[in-house]
Amino acid sequence: MALFDLPLAELLTYCPERVEPDDFDAFWRATLSDAARHELKPEFTPYDALLPGVRVQDARFSGYEGQRVAAWFLAPADVAGPLPCVVQFIGYGGGRGRPHEWLLWPAAGYAVLVVDSRGQGDGDTPDLPGGDTPQHSGLLTRGVLDPEQYYYRRLFTDAVRAVDAAAAHPDVDRTRIVVAGASQGGGIAQAVAGLHRHVRAALIDLPFLTHFRRATEITDSHPYQELADFCATNRDRIEQVFRTLGYFDGVNFAARATAPALYSVALMDDVCPPSTVLAAYNHYAGPKELQVWPYNGHEGGATFQPPIQLRWLRDLLG
């Protein structure tokens, strides 16, 4: 994929007008207040992952409507707490996977809580509520005609509660909790940074779920193509779709986030186009830095990104 979006000089100043419902804040206050009525009940059960240098626990906590959400908790075996903790969110179609996939953070001296994405991939958390609206294949349009039923209302609520679950672990320094993810995971981290006031920092790579309308107009790659296909079929409901998405657009969460953030963007990324990423970055209300990968697609910085993140967090957290 060659360069297809705005030139970098224009991207760095691209700050489109935000489109959000008038009751955006009230919607999320009500959603999270409802979730908080359910006891968090964090559980951390030792798990033998055959990794003697890492303490591994199978974690569970109550997310949306009290439904139990699965996660992995990993920490270095020979480092005493309290530790800074990374709450790690997963890309589209993925689940928490296996503990040995998440060794970077404990190797660097951090704890990590790897959070399942309900109903997705290699995970253990079903998406229980049904809903009564049509959808296209995939999860991006599940409940998209009604913000109360939309899939990402449930997933974002789980993610906010995950920060509380991490803070409840006795080995975690609750003043040094970082949210992190790439693609869908980056979009989730971005949303949580805007919704949870006790996030200390955010690592937001190539965020999905951001600047939805432009994404559907500039790329025909999936998953955004799911939205375009749904709108093509439901020609009379297009504005209803985008009204719902206004409650979940990363640009609107970025404008409310105050924790320091390290973003990354890839200029040849046709999955999460660079202008959608920069729209959120330029609206981000907290301190921020941007890593640009000029010749990469949706893989972004790949193995080059973690050392940059580790250095940035070391300087920030000590």
PDB file of C-alpha atoms in Angstrom:
ATOM      1  CA  MET A   1       0.000   0.000   0.000  1.00  0.00           C
ATOM      2  CA  ALA A   2       1.503   3.316  -1.108  1.00  0.00           C
ATOM      3  CA  LEU A   3       0.706   6.625   0.571  1.00  0.00           C
ATOM      4  CA  PHE A   4      -2.999   7.285   0.069  1.00  0.00           C
ATOM      5  CA  ASP A   5      -4.048   9.691   2.824  1.00  0.00           C
ATOM      6  CA  LEU A   6      -3.139  13.310   3.564  1.00  0.00           C
ATOM      7  CA  PRO A   7       0.530  14.357   3.441  1.00  0.00           C
ATOM      8  CA  LEU A   8       2.286  14.207   6.805  1.00  0.00           C
ATOM      9  CA  ALA A   9       2.453  17.996   7.129  1.00  0.00           C
ATOM     10  CA  GLU A  10      -1.339  18.151   6.825  1.00  0.00           C
ATOM     11  CA  LEU A  11      -1.878  15.162   9.083  1.00  0.00           C
ATOM     12  CA  LEU A  12       0.039  16.842  11.887  1.00  0.00           C
ATOM     13  CA  THR A  13      -2.496  19.686  11.915  1.00  0.00           C
ATOM     14  CA  TYR A  14      -5.589  17.686  10.951  1.00  0.00           C
ATOM     15  CA  CYS A  15      -8.112  18.470  13.676  1.00  0.00           C
ATOM     16  CA  PRO A  16     -11.627  18.035  12.287  1.00  0.00           C
ATOM     17  CA  GLU A  17     -14.677  19.286  14.113  1.00  0.00           C
ATOM     18  CA  ARG A  18     -15.891  16.672  16.553  1.00  0.00           C
ATOM     19  CA  VAL A  19     -19.392  15.295  16.103  1.00  0.00           C
ATOM     20  CA  GLU A  20     -20.882  13.929  19.303  1.00  0.00           C
ATOM     21  CA  PRO A  21     -24.361  13.549  20.793  1.00  0.00           C
ATOM     22  CA  ASP A  22     -25.419  16.212  23.283  1.00  0.00           C
ATOM     23  CA  ASP A  23     -25.828  13.585  25.986  1.00  0.00           C
ATOM     24  CA  PHE A  24     -22.447  11.892  25.423  1.00  0.00           C
ATOM     25  CA  ASP A  25     -21.228  12.475  28.990  1.00  0.00           C
ATOM     26  CA  ALA A  26     -24.600  11.600  30.531  1.00  0.00           C
ATOM     27  CA  PHE A  27     -24.706   8.377  28.493  1.00  0.00           C
ATOM     28  CA  TRP A  28     -21.346   7.227  29.787  1.00  0.00           C
ATOM     29  CA  ARG A  29     -22.000   8.351  33.367  1.00  0.00           C
ATOM     30  CA  ALA A  30     -25.171   6.279  33.384  1.00  0.00           C
ATOM     31  CA  THR A  31     -23.483   3.293  31.739  1.00  0.00           C
ATOM     32  CA  LEU A  32     -20.565   3.211  34.164  1.00  0.00           C
ATOM     33  CA  SER A  33     -22.754   3.967  37.189  1.00  0.00           C
ATOM     34  CA  ASP A  34     -24.887   0.978  36.274  1.00  0.00           C
ATOM     35  CA  ALA A  35     -21.786  -1.204  35.993  1.00  0.00           C
ATOM     36  CA  ALA A  36     -20.536   0.034  39.371  1.00  0.00           C
ATOM     37  CA  ARG A  37     -23.702  -1.238  41.037  1.00  0.00           C
ATOM     38  CA  HIS A  38     -22.368  -4.741  40.455  1.00  0.00           C
ATOM     39  CA  GLU A  39     -19.650  -5.830  42.863  1.00  0.00           C
ATOM     40  CA  LEU A  40     -16.300  -6.075  41.052  1.00  0.00           C
ATOM     41  CA  LYS A  41     -15.369  -9.368  42.754  1.00  0.00           C
ATOM     42  CA  PRO A  42     -11.827  -9.642  41.333  1.00  0.00           C
ATOM     43  CA  GLU A  43     -10.418 -13.154  41.503  1.00  0.00           C
ATOM     44  CA  PHE A  44      -6.800 -14.092  40.835  1.00  0.00           C
ATOM     45  CA  THR A  45      -6.166 -17.838  40.736  1.00  0.00           C
ATOM     46  CA  PRO A  46      -2.616 -19.223  40.370  1.00  0.00           C
ATOM     47  CA  TYR A  47      -2.076 -20.818  36.959  1.00  0.00           C
ATOM     48  CA  ASP A  48       0.793 -23.117  36.020  1.00  0.00           C
ATOM     49  CA  ALA A  49       1.949 -21.768  32.660  1.00  0.00           C
ATOM     50  CA  LEU A  50       5.336 -23.568  32.946  1.00  0.00           C
ATOM     51  CA  LEU A  51       7.047 -20.170  33.230  1.00  0.00           C
ATOM     52  CA  PRO A  52       9.097 -20.242  36.459  1.00  0.00           C
ATOM     53  CA  GLY A  53      10.290 -16.658  36.031  1.00  0.00           C
ATOM     54  CA  VAL A  54       6.755 -15.276  35.895  1.00  0.00           C
ATOM     55  CA  ARG A  55       3.846 -15.396  38.318  1.00  0.00           C
ATOM     56  CA  VAL A  56       0.738 -16.166  36.273  1.00  0.00           C
ATOM     57  CA  GLN A  57      -2.829 -15.923  37.519  1.00  0.00           C
ATOM     58  CA  ASP A  58      -6.133 -16.592  35.810  1.00  0.00           C
ATOM     59  CA  ALA A  59      -8.083 -13.415  36.557  1.00  0.00           C
ATOM     60  CA  ARG A  60     -11.844 -12.809  36.579  1.00  0.00           C
ATOM     61  CA  PHE A  61     -13.863  -9.688  37.383  1.00  0.00           C
ATOM     62  CA  SER A  62     -17.356  -8.311  36.846  1.00  0.00           C
ATOM     63  CA  GLY A  63     -17.787  -6.151  33.755  1.00  0.00           C
ATOM     64  CA  TYR A  64     -20.880  -4.948  31.942  1.00  0.00           C
ATOM     65  CA  GLU A  65     -24.065  -5.856  33.860  1.00  0.00           C
ATOM     66  CA  GLY A  66     -21.937  -7.881  36.265  1.00  0.00           C
ATOM     67  CA  GLN A  67     -20.962 -10.426  33.609  1.00  0.00           C
ATOM     68  CA  ARG A  68     -17.678 -12.136  34.391  1.00  0.00           C
ATOM     69  CA  VAL A  69     -14.721 -11.139  32.224  1.00  0.00           C
ATOM     70  CA  ALA A  70     -11.574 -13.256  31.893  1.00  0.00           C
ATOM     71  CA  ALA A  71      -8.002 -11.944  31.894  1.00  0.00           C
ATOM     72  CA  TRP A  72      -4.458 -13.055  32.554  1.00  0.00           C
ATOM     73  CA  PHE A  73      -2.386 -11.425  35.292  1.00  0.00           C
ATOM     74  CA  LEU A  74       1.380 -11.778  34.902  1.00  0.00           C
ATOM     75  CA  ALA A  75       4.167 -10.355  37.059  1.00  0.00           C
ATOM     76  CA  PRO A  76       7.893 -11.057  37.433  1.00  0.00           C
ATOM     77  CA  ALA A  77       8.399 -13.819  39.976  1.00  0.00           C
ATOM     78  CA  ASP A  78      11.425 -12.265  41.676  1.00  0.00           C
ATOM     79  CA  VAL A  79      10.305  -8.618  41.969  1.00  0.00           C
ATOM     80  CA  ALA A  80       8.390  -7.445  45.017  1.00  0.00           C
ATOM     81  CA  GLY A  81       5.390  -5.186  44.591  1.00  0.00           C
ATOM     82  CA  PRO A  82       3.747  -2.856  44.355  1.00  0.00           C
ATOM     83  CA  LEU A  83       4.462  -2.794  40.630  1.00  0.00           C
ATOM     84  CA  PRO A  84       3.332  -0.531  37.809  1.00  0.00           C
ATOM     85  CA  CYS A  85       0.736  -2.401  35.803  1.00  0.00           C
ATOM     86  CA  VAL A  86      -0.116  -2.371  32.104  1.00  0.00           C
ATOM     87  CA  VAL A  87      -3.755  -3.145  31.302  1.00  0.00           C
ATOM     88  CA  GLN A  88      -3.466  -4.664  27.837  1.00  0.00           C
ATOM     89  CA  PHE A  89      -6.326  -4.653  25.343  1.00  0.00           C
ATOM     90  CA  ILE A  90      -6.542  -6.846  22.247  1.00  0.00           C
ATOM     91  CA  GLY A  91      -6.938  -6.304  18.504  1.00  0.00           C
ATOM     92  CA  TYR A  92     -10.136  -7.067  16.580  1.00  0.00           C
ATOM     93  CA  GLY A  93     -11.012 -10.744  16.559  1.00  0.00           C
ATOM     94  CA  GLY A  94      -8.583 -11.675  19.321  1.00  0.00           C
ATOM     95  CA  GLY A  95      -8.956 -12.834  22.919  1.00  0.00           C
ATOM     96  CA  ARG A  96      -6.576 -13.034  25.860  1.00  0.00           C
ATOM     97  CA  GLY A  97      -4.788 -15.976  24.224  1.00  0.00           C
ATOM     98  CA  ARG A  98      -2.119 -17.813  26.233  1.00  0.00           C
ATOM     99  CA  PRO A  99       0.098 -16.473  29.024  1.00  0.00           C
ATOM    100  CA  HIS A 100       3.361 -17.070  27.145  1.00  0.00           C
ATOM    101  CA  GLU A 101       2.240 -14.534  24.518  1.00  0.00           C
ATOM    102  CA  TRP A 102       2.498 -11.700  27.072  1.00  0.00           C
ATOM    103  CA  LEU A 103       5.999 -11.922  28.517  1.00  0.00           C
ATOM    104  CA  LEU A 104       7.309  -8.488  27.454  1.00  0.00           C
ATOM    105  CA  TRP A 105       5.892  -6.546  30.384  1.00  0.00           C
ATOM    106  CA  PRO A 106       6.913  -8.904  33.204  1.00  0.00           C
ATOM    107  CA  ALA A 107      10.362  -9.202  31.597  1.00  0.00           C
ATOM    108  CA  ALA A 108      10.621  -5.415  31.924  1.00  0.00           C
ATOM    109  CA  GLY A 109       9.538  -5.436  35.583  1.00  0.00           C
ATOM    110  CA  TYR A 110       5.873  -4.590  35.101  1.00  0.00           C
ATOM    111  CA  ALA A 111       2.731  -6.451  35.968  1.00  0.00           C
ATOM    112  CA  VAL A 112       0.267  -6.876  33.116  1.00  0.00           C
ATOM    113  CA  LEU A 113      -3.443  -7.597  33.035  1.00  0.00           C
ATOM    114  CA  VAL A 114      -4.366  -8.994  29.598  1.00  0.00           C
ATOM    115  CA  VAL A 115      -8.084  -8.456  29.153  1.00  0.00           C
ATOM    116  CA  ASP A 116     -10.365 -10.670  27.095  1.00  0.00           C
ATOM    117  CA  SER A 117     -12.529  -9.047  24.419  1.00  0.00           C
ATOM    118  CA  ARG A 118     -15.999 -10.452  24.949  1.00  0.00           C
ATOM    119  CA  GLY A 119     -17.153 -12.735  22.170  1.00  0.00           C
ATOM    120  CA  GLN A 120     -13.902 -12.521  20.228  1.00  0.00           C
ATOM    121  CA  GLY A 121     -11.143 -14.903  19.206  1.00  0.00           C
ATOM    122  CA  ASP A 122      -9.055 -17.035  21.541  1.00  0.00           C
ATOM    123  CA  GLY A 123     -10.782 -16.011  24.743  1.00  0.00           C
ATOM    124  CA  ASP A 124     -13.114 -17.143  27.509  1.00  0.00           C
ATOM    125  CA  THR A 125     -15.662 -14.307  27.772  1.00  0.00           C
ATOM    126  CA  PRO A 126     -18.939 -14.632  25.855  1.00  0.00           C
ATOM    127  CA  ASP A 127     -20.938 -11.630  24.691  1.00  0.00           C
ATOM    128  CA  LEU A 128     -24.118 -12.529  26.518  1.00  0.00           C
ATOM    129  CA  PRO A 129     -26.752  -9.882  25.698  1.00  0.00           C
ATOM    130  CA  GLY A 130     -28.646 -10.480  22.511  1.00  0.00           C
ATOM    131  CA  GLY A 131     -30.213  -7.365  21.011  1.00  0.00           C
ATOM    132  CA  ASP A 132     -32.987  -6.956  18.490  1.00  0.00           C
ATOM    133  CA  THR A 133     -31.414  -4.963  15.645  1.00  0.00           C
ATOM    134  CA  PRO A 134     -29.855  -6.263  12.412  1.00  0.00           C
ATOM    135  CA  GLN A 135     -26.104  -6.461  11.911  1.00  0.00           C
ATOM    136  CA  HIS A 136     -23.585  -7.224   9.195  1.00  0.00           C
ATOM    137  CA  SER A 137     -21.035  -9.999   9.653  1.00  0.00           C
ATOM    138  CA  GLY A 138     -18.528  -9.209  12.378  1.00  0.00           C
ATOM    139  CA  LEU A 139     -18.957  -7.269  15.619  1.00  0.00           C
ATOM    140  CA  LEU A 140     -18.589  -3.694  14.411  1.00  0.00           C
ATOM    141  CA  THR A 141     -22.282  -3.459  13.521  1.00  0.00           C
ATOM    142  CA  ARG A 142     -23.733  -5.525  16.381  1.00  0.00           C
ATOM    143  CA  GLY A 143     -26.440  -3.291  17.843  1.00  0.00           C
ATOM    144  CA  VAL A 144     -25.237  -0.279  15.838  1.00  0.00           C
ATOM    145  CA  LEU A 145     -28.753   1.151  15.409  1.00  0.00           C
ATOM    146  CA  ASP A 146     -29.107   1.712  19.157  1.00  0.00           C
ATOM    147  CA  PRO A 147     -26.330   3.023  21.441  1.00  0.00           C
ATOM    148  CA  GLU A 148     -27.836   1.148  24.384  1.00  0.00           C
ATOM    149  CA  GLN A 149     -27.463  -2.142  22.512  1.00  0.00           C
ATOM    150  CA  TYR A 150     -24.193  -1.453  20.685  1.00  0.00           C
ATOM    151  CA  TYR A 151     -21.481  -4.054  21.220  1.00  0.00           C
ATOM    152  CA  TYR A 152     -18.803  -1.527  22.152  1.00  0.00           C
ATOM    153  CA  ARG A 153     -20.867  -0.182  25.025  1.00  0.00           C
ATOM    154  CA  ARG A 154     -20.362  -3.540  26.671  1.00  0.00           C
ATOM    155  CA  LEU A 155     -16.722  -3.911  25.660  1.00  0.00           C
ATOM    156  CA  PHE A 156     -15.705  -0.390  26.770  1.00  0.00           C
ATOM    157  CA  THR A 157     -17.469  -0.933  30.091  1.00  0.00           C
ATOM    158  CA  ASP A 158     -15.516  -4.172  30.592  1.00  0.00           C
ATOM    159  CA  ALA A 159     -12.332  -2.240  29.839  1.00  0.00           C
ATOM    160  CA  VAL A 160     -13.011   0.487  32.394  1.00  0.00           C
ATOM    161  CA  ARG A 161     -13.742  -2.159  35.006  1.00  0.00           C
ATOM    162  CA  ALA A 162     -10.482  -3.901  34.085  1.00  0.00           C
ATOM    163  CA  VAL A 163      -8.559  -0.885  35.368  1.00  0.00           C
ATOM    164  CA  ASP A 164     -10.390  -1.229  38.675  1.00  0.00           C
ATOM    165  CA  ALA A 165      -9.582  -4.957  38.741  1.00  0.00           C
ATOM    166  CA  ALA A 166      -5.889  -4.243  38.173  1.00  0.00           C
ATOM    167  CA  ALA A 167      -5.934  -1.632  40.937  1.00  0.00           C
ATOM    168  CA  ALA A 168      -7.442  -4.214  43.310  1.00  0.00           C
ATOM    169  CA  HIS A 169      -4.513  -6.621  42.933  1.00  0.00           C
ATOM    170  CA  PRO A 170      -2.248  -6.514  46.014  1.00  0.00           C
ATOM    171  CA  ASP A 171       0.918  -6.456  43.887  1.00  0.00           C
ATOM    172  CA  VAL A 172      -0.132  -3.441  41.793  1.00  0.00           C
ATOM    173  CA  ASP A 173       0.695   0.199  42.436  1.00  0.00           C
ATOM    174  CA  ARG A 174      -2.712   1.731  41.717  1.00  0.00           C
ATOM    175  CA  THR A 175      -1.100   5.115  41.034  1.00  0.00           C
ATOM    176  CA  ARG A 176       0.875   3.671  38.083  1.00  0.00           C
ATOM    177  CA  ILE A 177      -1.668   1.930  35.870  1.00  0.00           C
ATOM    178  CA  VAL A 178      -1.109   2.155  32.113  1.00  0.00           C
ATOM    179  CA  VAL A 179      -3.638   1.257  29.408  1.00  0.00           C
ATOM    180  CA  ALA A 180      -2.232  -0.140  26.170  1.00  0.00           C
ATOM    181  CA  GLY A 181      -3.220  -1.708  22.885  1.00  0.00           C
ATOM    182  CA  ALA A 182      -2.954  -1.643  19.117  1.00  0.00           C
ATOM    183  CA  SER A 183      -5.711  -1.390  16.510  1.00  0.00           C
ATOM    184  CA  GLN A 184      -8.941  -2.320  18.355  1.00  0.00           C
ATOM    185  CA  GLY A 185      -6.828  -2.528  21.507  1.00  0.00           C
ATOM    186  CA  GLY A 186      -5.557   0.979  20.844  1.00  0.00           C
ATOM    187  CA  GLY A 187      -9.110   2.205  20.378  1.00  0.00           C
ATOM    188  CA  ILE A 188     -10.123   0.609  23.668  1.00  0.00           C
ATOM    189  CA  ALA A 189      -7.127   2.100  25.486  1.00  0.00           C
ATOM    190  CA  GLN A 190      -7.999   5.502  24.043  1.00  0.00           C
ATOM    191  CA  ALA A 191     -11.607   5.176  25.241  1.00  0.00           C
ATOM    192  CA  VAL A 192     -10.566   4.122  28.742  1.00  0.00           C
ATOM    193  CA  ALA A 193      -8.128   7.037  28.957  1.00  0.00           C
ATOM    194  CA  GLY A 194     -11.110   9.304  28.342  1.00  0.00           C
ATOM    195  CA  LEU A 195     -13.423   7.511  30.774  1.00  0.00           C
ATOM    196  CA  HIS A 196     -11.251   6.540  33.767  1.00  0.00           C
ATOM    197  CA  ARG A 197      -9.609   9.317  35.767  1.00  0.00           C
ATOM    198  CA  HIS A 198      -7.053   7.076  37.476  1.00  0.00           C
ATOM    199  CA  VAL A 199      -5.192   5.996  34.345  1.00  0.00           C
ATOM    200  CA  ARG A 200      -1.591   7.166  34.673  1.00  0.00           C
ATOM    201  CA  ALA A 201      -0.539   6.752  31.024  1.00  0.00           C
ATOM    202  CA  ALA A 202      -1.775   5.412  27.696  1.00  0.00           C
ATOM    203  CA  LEU A 203       0.028   3.554  24.909  1.00  0.00           C
ATOM    204  CA  ILE A 204      -2.195   3.955  21.855  1.00  0.00           C
ATOM    205  CA  ASP A 205      -0.994   2.272  18.679  1.00  0.00           C
ATOM    206  CA  LEU A 206      -2.812   2.616  15.341  1.00  0.00           C
ATOM    207  CA  PRO A 207      -6.185   3.059  17.066  1.00  0.00           C
ATOM    208  CA  PHE A 208      -9.291   1.575  15.493  1.00  0.00           C
ATOM    209  CA  LEU A 209     -12.825   2.825  16.363  1.00  0.00           C
ATOM    210  CA  THR A 210     -11.843   6.403  15.573  1.00  0.00           C
ATOM    211  CA  HIS A 211     -13.243   9.052  13.198  1.00  0.00           C
ATOM    212  CA  PHE A 212     -15.705   6.479  11.878  1.00  0.00           C
ATOM    213  CA  ARG A 213     -17.283   8.386   9.015  1.00  0.00           C
ATOM    214  CA  ARG A 214     -13.994   9.376   7.415  1.00  0.00           C
ATOM    215  CA  ALA A 215     -12.720   5.821   7.836  1.00  0.00           C
ATOM    216  CA  THR A 216     -15.677   4.430   5.896  1.00  0.00           C
ATOM    217  CA  GLU A 217     -15.123   7.004   3.160  1.00  0.00           C
ATOM    218  CA  ILE A 218     -11.359   6.619   2.732  1.00  0.00           C
ATOM    219  CA  THR A 219     -10.741   2.865   3.022  1.00  0.00           C
ATOM    220  CA  ASP A 220     -12.472  -0.284   1.855  1.00  0.00           C
ATOM    221  CA  SER A 221     -10.410  -2.527   4.153  1.00  0.00           C
ATOM    222  CA  HIS A 222     -11.961  -4.474   6.974  1.00  0.00           C
ATOM    223  CA  PRO A 223     -13.136  -4.035   9.669  1.00  0.00           C
ATOM    224  CA  TYR A 224     -14.370  -0.543   8.686  1.00  0.00           C
ATOM    225  CA  GLN A 225     -15.804  -2.106   5.526  1.00  0.00           C
ATOM    226  CA  GLU A 226     -18.345  -3.851   7.757  1.00  0.00           C
ATOM    227  CA  LEU A 227     -19.857  -0.441   8.467  1.00  0.00           C
ATOM    228  CA  ALA A 228     -19.856   0.539   4.796  1.00  0.00           C
ATOM    229  CA  ASP A 229     -21.538  -2.731   3.848  1.00  0.00           C
ATOM    230  CA  PHE A 230     -24.168  -2.251   6.544  1.00  0.00           C
ATOM    231  CA  CYS A 231     -24.881   1.295   5.335  1.00  0.00           C
ATOM    232  CA  ALA A 232     -25.062   0.087   1.740  1.00  0.00           C
ATOM    233  CA  THR A 233     -27.757  -2.399   2.737  1.00  0.00           C
ATOM    234  CA  ASN A 234     -29.556  -0.082   5.171  1.00  0.00           C
ATOM    235  CA  ARG A 235     -29.622   3.021   2.982  1.00  0.00           C
ATOM    236  CA  ASP A 236     -32.339   4.681   5.055  1.00  0.00           C
ATOM    237  CA  ARG A 237     -30.500   4.259   8.380  1.00  0.00           C
ATOM    238  CA  ILE A 238     -27.097   5.796   7.659  1.00  0.00           C
ATOM    239  CA  GLU A 239     -27.518   8.803   9.958  1.00  0.00           C
ATOM    240  CA  GLN A 240     -28.906   6.545  12.665  1.00  0.00           C
ATOM    241  CA  VAL A 241     -25.733   4.451  12.415  1.00  0.00           C
ATOM    242  CA  PHE A 242     -23.430   7.430  12.745  1.00  0.00           C
ATOM    243  CA  ARG A 243     -25.445   8.910  15.585  1.00  0.00           C
ATOM    244  CA  THR A 244     -24.834   5.708  17.546  1.00  0.00           C
ATOM    245  CA  LEU A 245     -21.150   5.725  16.621  1.00  0.00           C
ATOM    246  CA  GLY A 246     -20.832   9.246  17.998  1.00  0.00           C
ATOM    247  CA  TYR A 247     -21.022   7.787  21.505  1.00  0.00           C
ATOM    248  CA  PHE A 248     -18.083   5.481  20.738  1.00  0.00           C
ATOM    249  CA  ASP A 249     -15.805   7.573  18.515  1.00  0.00           C
ATOM    250  CA  GLY A 250     -12.224   7.698  19.728  1.00  0.00           C
ATOM    251  CA  VAL A 251     -11.980  11.366  18.772  1.00  0.00           C
ATOM    252  CA  ASN A 252     -14.532  12.190  21.465  1.00  0.00           C
ATOM    253  CA  PHE A 253     -12.783  10.101  24.107  1.00  0.00           C
ATOM    254  CA  ALA A 254      -9.410  11.636  23.196  1.00  0.00           C
ATOM    255  CA  ALA A 255     -10.815  15.108  23.822  1.00  0.00           C
ATOM    256  CA  ARG A 256     -11.599  14.059  27.410  1.00  0.00           C
ATOM    257  CA  ALA A 257      -8.370  12.214  28.212  1.00  0.00           C
ATOM    258  CA  THR A 258      -5.766  13.843  30.449  1.00  0.00           C
ATOM    259  CA  ALA A 259      -3.198  11.082  31.097  1.00  0.00           C
ATOM    260  CA  PRO A 260       0.086  11.330  29.165  1.00  0.00           C
ATOM    261  CA  ALA A 261      -0.154   9.317  25.942  1.00  0.00           C
ATOM    262  CA  LEU A 262       2.253   7.837  23.432  1.00  0.00           C
ATOM    263  CA  TYR A 263       0.576   7.316  20.059  1.00  0.00           C
ATOM    264  CA  SER A 264       1.871   5.611  16.953  1.00  0.00           C
ATOM    265  CA  VAL A 265       0.648   5.887  13.374  1.00  0.00           C
ATOM    266  CA  ALA A 266       1.671   4.194  10.125  1.00  0.00           C
ATOM    267  CA  LEU A 267       1.322   6.311   7.009  1.00  0.00           C
ATOM    268  CA  MET A 268       0.529   3.361   4.700  1.00  0.00           C
ATOM    269  CA  ASP A 269      -2.054   1.846   7.037  1.00  0.00           C
ATOM    270  CA  ASP A 270      -5.251   1.195   5.073  1.00  0.00           C
ATOM    271  CA  VAL A 271      -6.906  -0.585   8.037  1.00  0.00           C
ATOM    272  CA  CYS A 272      -6.746   2.382  10.425  1.00  0.00           C
ATOM    273  CA  PRO A 273      -5.983   5.265   8.058  1.00  0.00           C
ATOM    274  CA  PRO A 274      -3.515   7.845   9.359  1.00  0.00           C
ATOM    275  CA  SER A 275      -5.977  10.746   9.200  1.00  0.00           C
ATOM    276  CA  THR A 276      -8.315   8.876  11.564  1.00  0.00           C
ATOM    277  CA  VAL A 277      -5.452   8.380  14.020  1.00  0.00           C
ATOM    278  CA  LEU A 278      -4.278  11.997  13.772  1.00  0.00           C
ATOM    279  CA  ALA A 279      -7.814  13.280  14.220  1.00  0.00           C
ATOM    280  CA  ALA A 280      -7.807  11.689  17.678  1.00  0.00           C
ATOM    281  CA  TYR A 281      -4.199  12.579  18.436  1.00  0.00           C
ATOM    282  CA  ASN A 282      -4.709  16.246  17.631  1.00  0.00           C
ATOM    283  CA  HIS A 283      -7.799  16.379  19.847  1.00  0.00           C
ATOM    284  CA  TYR A 284      -6.121  14.501  22.706  1.00  0.00           C
ATOM    285  CA  ALA A 285      -6.374  16.757  25.763  1.00  0.00           C
ATOM    286  CA  GLY A 286      -3.444  15.417  27.793  1.00  0.00           C
ATOM    287  CA  PRO A 287       0.325  15.512  27.227  1.00  0.00           C
ATOM    288  CA  LYS A 288       1.149  13.443  24.153  1.00  0.00           C
ATOM    289  CA  GLU A 289       3.881  12.218  21.854  1.00  0.00           C
ATOM    290  CA  LEU A 290       3.623  10.668  18.407  1.00  0.00           C
ATOM    291  CA  GLN A 291       5.727   7.974  16.743  1.00  0.00           C
ATOM    292  CA  VAL A 292       5.354   7.990  12.955  1.00  0.00           C
ATOM    293  CA  TRP A 293       6.168   4.943  10.810  1.00  0.00           C
ATOM    294  CA  PRO A 294       6.255   6.369   7.262  1.00  0.00           C
ATOM    295  CA  TYR A 295       6.645   3.150   5.225  1.00  0.00           C
ATOM    296  CA  ASN A 296       4.497   0.751   7.213  1.00  0.00           C
ATOM    297  CA  GLY A 297       0.952  -0.505   7.032  1.00  0.00           C
ATOM    298  CA  HIS A 298      -1.163  -1.854   9.853  1.00  0.00           C
ATOM    299  CA  GLU A 299       1.792  -3.695  11.360  1.00  0.00           C
ATOM    300  CA  GLY A 300       3.020  -0.261  12.440  1.00  0.00           C
ATOM    301  CA  GLY A 301       6.271  -0.317  14.349  1.00  0.00           C
ATOM    302  CA  ALA A 302       5.954  -4.063  15.112  1.00  0.00           C
ATOM    303  CA  THR A 303       9.040  -5.108  17.131  1.00  0.00           C
ATOM    304  CA  PHE A 304      10.501  -1.590  16.904  1.00  0.00           C
ATOM    305  CA  GLN A 305       7.655  -0.071  18.950  1.00  0.00           C
ATOM    306  CA  PRO A 306       8.089  -1.810  22.344  1.00  0.00           C
ATOM    307  CA  PRO A 307      11.580  -0.386  23.081  1.00  0.00           C
ATOM    308  CA  ILE A 308      10.204   3.097  22.393  1.00  0.00           C
ATOM    309  CA  GLN A 309       7.317   2.442  24.761  1.00  0.00           C
ATOM    310  CA  LEU A 310       9.574   0.994  27.466  1.00  0.00           C
ATOM    311  CA  ARG A 311      11.854   4.015  27.349  1.00  0.00           C
ATOM    312  CA  TRP A 312       8.905   6.422  27.389  1.00  0.00           C
ATOM    313  CA  LEU A 313       7.339   4.686  30.397  1.00  0.00           C
ATOM    314  CA  ARG A 314      10.650   4.530  32.247  1.00  0.00           C
ATOM    315  CA  ASP A 315      11.030   8.279  31.877  1.00  0.00           C
ATOM    316  CA  LEU A 316       7.420   8.880  32.911  1.00  0.00           C
ATOM    317  CA  LEU A 317       6.960   6.417  35.760  1.00  0.00           C
ATOM    318  CA  GLY A 318      10.489   5.971  37.045  1.00  0.00           C
TER     319      GLY A 318
END
